[in-house]
Amino acid sequence: MKMIKTALVLSVVFLASTGICKAQQTMETKHKNNPYYSRTDTTHLNVSDAEWKKILSPELYYVARQQGTERAFTGKYWDSDTKGTYYCAVCGNLLFRSDAKFASSCGWPSFFETEREGSVIYKEDNSHGMHRIEVECARCNSHLGHIFDDGPPPTHKRFCMNSVSLDFEPDKQAE
């Protein structure tokens, strides 16, 4: 048991000393098969649906490319209050900061504004017998969620997003 504890401590010390954090390793591993993922490139992508299907996980493909919705209260970010930045899980486009996130009690992560103008686009959605406004990533046209007019000031908007469509990078102070 003592040898296991020593090995664990040495592993943690090694990771800390090399500057490799678990979040970075997970993010790099998660996107290693996606040549279109970039946190800096904002060029609009024209990728075929067949290509996305090869690259994305089945869950992400269903939500992002087939306008699916994850079940309420099941996504990893719906009740997270960690400070940081949210990106499109499909292409890496900058979308939201945690300072614009609020507890809406709807079961999905909710934001009152995007981080930068033009990062998302809006489309009419009349599916399921409802009239809603769909929110898509402006870079890759992936479905993120919907926007509603019942959010807090100053915008009174609620960007109701699917956690699976988002990647999150915590602020350095939060790690």
Coordinates of N, CA and C in Angstrom, one line a residue:
M1 N 0.8 -1.2 0.0 CA 0.0 0.0 0.0 C 0.9 1.3 0.0
K2 N 2.0 1.2 0.8 CA 2.9 2.4 0.9 C 3.5 2.6 -0.5
M3 N 3.8 1.6 -1.3 CA 4.4 1.7 -2.6 C 3.4 2.4 -3.5
I4 N 2.1 2.0 -3.4 CA 1.1 2.6 -4.3 C 1.0 4.1 -4.0
K5 N 0.9 4.5 -2.7 CA 0.8 5.9 -2.4 C 2.0 6.7 -2.9
T6 N 3.2 6.1 -2.7 CA 4.4 6.7 -3.2 C 4.4 6.9 -4.7
A7 N 4.0 5.9 -5.4 CA 3.8 6.0 -6.9 C 2.8 7.1 -7.3
L8 N 1.7 7.1 -6.6 CA 0.7 8.1 -6.9 C 1.2 9.5 -6.6
V9 N 1.9 9.7 -5.5 CA 2.5 11.1 -5.2 C 3.5 11.4 -6.3
L10 N 4.4 10.5 -6.7 CA 5.4 10.8 -7.7 C 4.7 11.1 -9.0
S11 N 3.6 10.5 -9.4 CA 2.9 10.8 -10.6 C 2.3 12.2 -10.6
V12 N 1.7 12.6 -9.4 CA 1.2 13.9 -9.3 C 2.3 15.0 -9.4
V13 N 3.4 14.7 -8.7 CA 4.5 15.6 -8.7 C 5.0 15.8 -10.2
F14 N 5.1 14.6 -10.9 CA 5.6 14.7 -12.3 C 4.7 15.5 -13.2
L15 N 3.4 15.3 -13.1 CA 2.4 16.0 -13.9 C 2.5 17.5 -13.5
A16 N 2.6 17.8 -12.2 CA 2.6 19.2 -11.8 C 3.9 19.9 -12.3
S17 N 5.0 19.2 -12.2 CA 6.3 19.7 -12.6 C 6.4 19.9 -14.1
T18 N 5.8 19.1 -14.9 CA 5.8 19.2 -16.4 C 4.8 20.2 -16.9
G19 N 3.9 20.6 -16.1 CA 2.8 21.6 -16.5 C 1.7 20.9 -17.2
I20 N 1.6 19.6 -17.2 CA 0.5 18.9 -17.8 C -0.6 18.7 -16.9
C21 N -1.8 19.2 -17.2 CA -2.9 19.1 -16.4 C -3.9 18.1 -17.0
K22 N -4.7 17.4 -16.2 CA -5.6 16.4 -16.6 C -6.6 17.0 -17.7
A23 N -7.0 18.2 -17.5 CA -8.0 18.8 -18.4 C -7.4 18.9 -19.8
Q24 N -6.1 19.3 -19.9 CA -5.4 19.4 -21.2 C -5.3 18.1 -21.8
Q25 N -4.8 17.1 -21.1 CA -4.7 15.7 -21.6 C -6.0 15.2 -22.2
T26 N -7.1 15.4 -21.4 CA -8.4 14.9 -21.9 C -8.8 15.7 -23.1
M27 N -8.6 17.0 -23.2 CA -9.0 17.8 -24.4 C -8.2 17.3 -25.6
E28 N -6.9 17.1 -25.4 CA -6.1 16.7 -26.6 C -6.5 15.4 -27.0
T29 N -6.7 14.4 -26.1 CA -7.1 13.1 -26.5 C -8.5 13.1 -27.2
K30 N -9.4 13.9 -26.6 CA -10.8 14.0 -27.1 C -10.8 14.4 -28.6
H31 N -9.9 15.3 -29.0 CA -10.0 15.9 -30.3 C -8.8 15.5 -31.2
K32 N -8.1 14.5 -30.9 CA -6.9 14.1 -31.7 C -7.4 13.6 -33.1
N33 N -8.6 13.1 -33.2 CA -9.0 12.6 -34.5 C -9.9 13.6 -35.3
N34 N -9.9 14.8 -34.8 CA -10.7 15.9 -35.4 C -9.8 17.0 -36.0
P35 N -9.5 16.9 -37.3 CA -8.6 17.9 -37.9 C -9.2 19.3 -38.0
Y36 N -10.5 19.4 -37.7 CA -11.2 20.7 -37.8 C -11.3 21.4 -36.5
Y37 N -10.8 20.8 -35.4 CA -10.9 21.4 -34.1 C -9.8 22.4 -33.9
S38 N -10.2 23.7 -33.6 CA -9.1 24.7 -33.4 C -9.7 25.8 -32.5
R39 N -9.0 26.2 -31.5 CA -9.4 27.3 -30.6 C -9.0 28.7 -31.2
T40 N -8.3 28.7 -32.2 CA -7.9 30.0 -32.8 C -8.4 30.3 -34.2
D41 N -8.7 29.3 -35.0 CA -9.2 29.4 -36.3 C -10.7 29.7 -36.3
T42 N -11.1 30.8 -36.9 CA -12.5 31.1 -37.0 C -13.1 31.0 -38.4
T43 N -12.3 30.4 -39.3 CA -12.7 30.2 -40.7 C -13.9 29.3 -40.7
H44 N -15.0 29.7 -41.5 CA -16.2 28.8 -41.6 C -15.8 27.5 -42.2
L45 N -16.4 26.4 -41.6 CA -16.1 25.1 -42.1 C -17.2 24.6 -43.0
N46 N -16.8 23.9 -44.1 CA -17.8 23.2 -44.9 C -17.4 21.7 -45.0
V47 N -17.8 21.0 -44.0 CA -17.5 19.6 -43.8 C -18.8 18.8 -44.0
S48 N -18.7 17.7 -44.8 CA -19.8 16.9 -45.1 C -20.3 16.2 -43.8
D49 N -21.6 15.9 -43.8 CA -22.2 15.2 -42.7 C -21.5 13.8 -42.5
A50 N -21.2 13.2 -43.6 CA -20.5 11.9 -43.6 C -19.2 12.0 -42.9
E51 N -18.5 13.1 -43.1 CA -17.2 13.3 -42.5 C -17.3 13.5 -41.0
W52 N -18.3 14.3 -40.6 CA -18.6 14.6 -39.2 C -18.9 13.3 -38.5
K53 N -19.7 12.4 -39.1 CA -20.1 11.2 -38.5 C -18.9 10.3 -38.2
K54 N -17.9 10.3 -39.1 CA -16.7 9.5 -38.8 C -15.9 10.1 -37.6
I55 N -15.9 11.4 -37.4 CA -15.1 12.1 -36.5 C -15.7 12.2 -35.1
L56 N -17.0 12.5 -35.0 CA -17.6 12.8 -33.7 C -18.1 11.5 -33.0
S57 N -18.2 11.6 -31.7 CA -18.8 10.5 -30.9 C -20.3 10.4 -31.3
P58 N -20.9 9.3 -31.1 CA -22.3 9.1 -31.5 C -23.2 10.1 -30.8
E59 N -22.9 10.4 -29.5 CA -23.7 11.3 -28.7 C -23.6 12.7 -29.2
L60 N -22.4 13.2 -29.5 CA -22.1 14.5 -30.0 C -22.7 14.6 -31.4
Y61 N -22.5 13.6 -32.2 CA -23.1 13.7 -33.6 C -24.6 13.8 -33.6
Y62 N -25.3 13.1 -32.7 CA -26.7 13.1 -32.6 C -27.2 14.5 -32.2
V63 N -26.6 15.1 -31.2 CA -27.0 16.5 -30.8 C -26.6 17.5 -31.8
A64 N -25.3 17.6 -32.1 CA -24.7 18.6 -32.9 C -25.1 18.6 -34.4
R65 N -25.2 17.4 -35.0 CA -25.5 17.3 -36.4 C -26.9 16.9 -36.7
Q66 N -27.6 16.3 -35.8 CA -29.0 15.9 -36.0 C -30.0 16.7 -35.2
Q67 N -29.5 17.8 -34.6 CA -30.4 18.7 -33.8 C -31.1 17.9 -32.6
G68 N -30.3 17.0 -32.0 CA -30.9 16.3 -30.9 C -30.8 17.1 -29.6
T69 N -31.3 16.6 -28.5 CA -31.2 17.3 -27.2 C -30.9 16.2 -26.2
E70 N -29.9 16.6 -25.3 CA -29.7 15.7 -24.2 C -30.8 15.8 -23.2
R71 N -31.0 14.8 -22.4 CA -32.0 14.9 -21.3 C -31.7 16.0 -20.3
A72 N -32.7 16.7 -19.8 CA -32.4 17.7 -18.8 C -31.8 17.1 -17.6
F73 N -30.9 17.9 -16.9 CA -30.2 17.5 -15.7 C -29.3 16.4 -15.8
T74 N -28.8 16.0 -17.1 CA -27.9 14.9 -17.2 C -26.5 15.4 -17.8
G75 N -26.5 16.6 -18.4 CA -25.2 17.1 -18.9 C -24.2 17.5 -17.8
K76 N -23.0 17.5 -18.2 CA -21.9 17.7 -17.2 C -21.8 19.2 -16.8
Y77 N -22.4 20.1 -17.5 CA -22.2 21.6 -17.2 C -23.5 22.2 -16.7
W78 N -24.6 21.6 -16.6 CA -25.9 22.2 -16.3 C -25.8 22.9 -15.0
D79 N -25.1 22.4 -14.0 CA -25.1 23.0 -12.7 C -23.7 23.4 -12.2
S80 N -22.7 23.4 -13.2 CA -21.4 23.8 -12.9 C -21.2 25.3 -12.6
D81 N -20.4 25.6 -11.6 CA -20.2 27.0 -11.4 C -18.7 27.3 -11.4
T82 N -17.9 26.4 -12.0 CA -16.5 26.6 -12.2 C -16.2 27.8 -13.2
K83 N -15.3 28.6 -12.9 CA -15.0 29.8 -13.8 C -14.1 29.3 -14.9
G84 N -14.5 29.8 -16.1 CA -13.7 29.4 -17.3 C -14.4 29.8 -18.6
T85 N -14.0 29.1 -19.7 CA -14.5 29.4 -21.0 C -15.1 28.2 -21.7
Y86 N -16.2 28.4 -22.4 CA -16.9 27.3 -23.1 C -16.6 27.5 -24.6
Y87 N -16.3 26.4 -25.3 CA -16.1 26.3 -26.7 C -17.0 25.3 -27.4
C88 N -17.2 25.4 -28.7 CA -17.9 24.4 -29.4 C -17.2 23.1 -29.4
A89 N -17.8 22.0 -29.0 CA -17.2 20.7 -28.8 C -16.9 20.1 -30.2
V90 N -17.5 20.6 -31.3 CA -17.2 20.1 -32.6 C -16.0 20.7 -33.2
C91 N -15.9 22.1 -33.2 CA -14.9 22.8 -33.9 C -13.9 23.6 -33.0
G92 N -14.2 23.9 -31.8 CA -13.4 24.7 -30.9 C -13.7 26.1 -30.9
N93 N -14.7 26.6 -31.6 CA -15.1 28.0 -31.6 C -15.4 28.5 -30.2
L94 N -14.9 29.7 -29.9 CA -15.2 30.4 -28.6 C -16.6 30.8 -28.6
L95 N -17.3 30.4 -27.5 CA -18.8 30.6 -27.4 C -19.2 31.5 -26.2
F96 N -18.8 31.0 -25.0 CA -19.3 31.7 -23.7 C -18.2 31.7 -22.7
R97 N -18.4 32.7 -21.8 CA -17.6 32.7 -20.5 C -18.5 32.4 -19.4
S98 N -17.9 31.8 -18.4 CA -18.7 31.4 -17.2 C -19.4 32.6 -16.5
D99 N -18.8 33.8 -16.7 CA -19.4 35.0 -16.0 C -20.8 35.3 -16.6
A100 N -21.1 34.8 -17.8 CA -22.4 34.9 -18.4 C -23.3 33.8 -18.1
K101 N -22.9 32.8 -17.3 CA -23.7 31.6 -17.0 C -24.5 31.9 -15.8
F102 N -25.7 31.4 -15.8 CA -26.6 31.6 -14.6 C -27.4 30.3 -14.4
A103 N -27.9 30.2 -13.1 CA -28.7 29.0 -12.7 C -30.1 29.3 -13.2
S104 N -30.5 28.6 -14.2 CA -31.9 28.9 -14.7 C -32.9 27.8 -14.3
S105 N -32.4 26.7 -13.7 CA -33.2 25.6 -13.2 C -33.9 24.8 -14.3
C106 N -33.4 25.0 -15.6 CA -34.1 24.3 -16.7 C -33.5 23.0 -16.9
G107 N -32.3 22.7 -16.4 CA -31.6 21.4 -16.6 C -30.5 21.4 -17.6
W108 N -30.3 22.5 -18.2 CA -29.2 22.7 -19.2 C -28.4 23.9 -18.9
P109 N -27.1 24.0 -19.3 CA -26.3 25.2 -19.0 C -27.0 26.3 -19.7
S110 N -27.1 27.5 -19.0 CA -27.7 28.7 -19.5 C -26.8 29.9 -19.4
F111 N -26.8 30.7 -20.4 CA -26.0 31.9 -20.5 C -26.8 33.0 -21.0
F112 N -26.5 34.3 -20.5 CA -27.3 35.4 -21.0 C -26.7 36.1 -22.2
E113 N -25.4 35.8 -22.5 CA -24.8 36.4 -23.7 C -23.6 35.5 -24.2
T114 N -23.3 35.7 -25.5 CA -22.1 35.0 -26.0 C -20.8 35.8 -25.6
E115 N -19.7 35.2 -25.8 CA -18.4 35.8 -25.4 C -18.1 36.9 -26.5
R116 N -18.4 36.5 -27.8 CA -18.0 37.5 -28.8 C -19.2 37.5 -29.8
E117 N -19.4 38.7 -30.4 CA -20.4 38.8 -31.4 C -20.1 38.0 -32.6
G118 N -21.1 37.3 -33.2 CA -20.9 36.5 -34.4 C -20.4 35.1 -34.2
S119 N -20.3 34.7 -32.9 CA -19.8 33.3 -32.6 C -21.0 32.3 -32.8
V120 N -22.2 32.7 -32.9 CA -23.3 31.8 -33.1 C -24.3 32.4 -34.1
I121 N -25.1 31.6 -34.7 CA -26.1 32.0 -35.7 C -27.5 31.5 -35.2
Y122 N -28.5 32.1 -35.6 CA -29.9 31.8 -35.2 C -30.7 31.3 -36.3
K123 N -31.5 30.3 -36.1 CA -32.4 29.8 -37.1 C -33.8 29.5 -36.5
E124 N -34.8 29.7 -37.3 CA -36.2 29.3 -36.8 C -36.2 27.8 -36.7
D125 N -36.9 27.3 -35.6 CA -37.1 25.9 -35.4 C -38.5 25.7 -35.0
N126 N -39.3 25.0 -35.9 CA -40.7 24.7 -35.7 C -40.9 23.2 -35.4
S127 N -39.9 22.5 -35.0 CA -40.0 21.1 -34.7 C -40.8 20.8 -33.4
H128 N -41.3 19.6 -33.3 CA -41.9 19.2 -32.1 C -43.2 20.0 -31.7
G129 N -43.8 20.6 -32.7 CA -45.0 21.4 -32.5 C -44.7 22.7 -31.7
M130 N -43.5 23.2 -31.7 CA -43.2 24.4 -31.0 C -42.5 25.4 -31.9
H131 N -42.5 26.7 -31.6 CA -41.8 27.7 -32.3 C -40.6 28.1 -31.4
R132 N -39.4 27.8 -31.8 CA -38.2 28.2 -31.0 C -37.2 28.8 -32.0
I133 N -36.2 29.4 -31.4 CA -35.0 29.8 -32.1 C -33.8 29.0 -31.8
E134 N -33.3 28.3 -32.8 CA -32.2 27.4 -32.6 C -30.9 28.2 -32.7
V135 N -29.9 27.8 -31.9 CA -28.6 28.4 -31.8 C -27.6 27.4 -32.4
E136 N -26.9 27.9 -33.4 CA -25.8 27.0 -34.0 C -24.5 27.7 -33.9
C137 N -23.4 26.9 -33.9 CA -22.1 27.5 -34.0 C -21.9 28.1 -35.3
A138 N -21.4 29.4 -35.3 CA -21.2 30.1 -36.6 C -20.1 29.5 -37.4
R139 N -19.2 28.8 -36.8 CA -18.0 28.2 -37.6 C -18.3 26.9 -38.2
C140 N -19.1 26.0 -37.6 CA -19.3 24.7 -38.1 C -20.8 24.3 -38.3
N141 N -21.7 25.3 -38.0 CA -23.1 25.0 -38.1 C -23.6 23.9 -37.3
S142 N -23.0 23.6 -36.1 CA -23.5 22.5 -35.2 C -24.5 23.1 -34.3
H143 N -25.5 22.2 -34.0 CA -26.6 22.6 -33.1 C -26.0 22.7 -31.7
L144 N -26.3 23.8 -31.0 CA -25.9 24.0 -29.7 C -27.0 23.9 -28.7
G145 N -28.2 24.5 -29.1 CA -29.4 24.5 -28.2 C -30.3 25.5 -28.8
H146 N -31.0 26.3 -27.9 CA -32.0 27.3 -28.3 C -31.9 28.5 -27.4
I147 N -32.4 29.6 -27.9 CA -32.4 30.9 -27.1 C -33.8 31.3 -26.8
F148 N -34.0 31.8 -25.6 CA -35.3 32.2 -25.1 C -35.2 33.6 -24.5
D149 N -36.4 34.3 -24.4 CA -36.4 35.7 -23.9 C -36.7 35.7 -22.4
D150 N -36.3 34.8 -21.6 CA -36.7 34.7 -20.2 C -35.4 34.7 -19.3
G151 N -34.3 35.3 -19.8 CA -33.1 35.3 -19.1 C -33.0 36.6 -18.2
P152 N -31.9 36.7 -17.5 CA -31.7 37.8 -16.6 C -31.1 39.1 -17.3
P153 N -31.2 40.2 -16.6 CA -30.6 41.4 -17.2 C -29.0 41.2 -17.4
P154 N -28.4 41.8 -18.2 CA -28.8 42.9 -19.0 C -29.5 42.6 -20.3
T155 N -29.4 41.3 -20.8 CA -29.9 40.9 -22.1 C -31.3 40.4 -22.1
H156 N -31.7 39.8 -20.9 CA -33.0 39.1 -20.8 C -33.1 37.9 -21.7
K157 N -31.9 37.4 -22.1 CA -31.8 36.2 -23.0 C -31.4 35.0 -22.2
R158 N -31.8 33.8 -22.6 CA -31.4 32.6 -22.0 C -30.9 31.7 -23.2
F159 N -29.6 31.5 -23.3 CA -29.0 30.6 -24.3 C -29.0 29.2 -23.5
C160 N -29.9 28.4 -23.9 CA -30.1 27.1 -23.3 C -29.4 26.0 -24.1
M161 N -28.2 25.6 -23.6 CA -27.2 24.9 -24.4 C -27.2 23.4 -24.0
N162 N -26.8 22.5 -24.9 CA -26.6 21.1 -24.5 C -25.1 21.0 -24.1
S163 N -24.9 20.4 -22.9 CA -23.5 20.2 -22.4 C -22.7 19.5 -23.4
V164 N -23.2 18.5 -24.0 CA -22.4 17.6 -25.0 C -21.8 18.5 -26.1
S165 N -22.5 19.6 -26.4 CA -22.1 20.4 -27.5 C -21.0 21.4 -27.1
L166 N -20.6 21.4 -25.8 CA -19.7 22.4 -25.3 C -18.4 21.7 -24.7
D167 N -17.3 22.3 -24.9 CA -16.1 22.0 -24.3 C -15.8 23.1 -23.3
F168 N -15.2 22.8 -22.1 CA -15.0 23.7 -21.1 C -13.5 23.7 -20.7
E169 N -12.9 24.9 -20.6 CA -11.6 25.1 -20.1 C -11.6 26.0 -18.9
P170 N -11.3 25.4 -17.7 CA -11.3 26.2 -16.5 C -10.2 27.3 -16.5
D171 N -10.5 28.4 -15.9 CA -9.5 29.5 -15.7 C -8.3 28.9 -14.9
K172 N -7.2 29.5 -15.1 CA -6.0 29.0 -14.4 C -6.2 29.0 -12.9
Q173 N -6.8 30.0 -12.3 CA -7.1 30.1 -10.9 C -8.0 29.0 -10.4
A174 N -8.9 28.5 -11.3 CA -9.9 27.5 -10.9 C -9.2 26.1 -10.8
E175 N -8.1 25.9 -11.5 CA -7.5 24.5 -11.6 C -6.9 24.1 -10.3

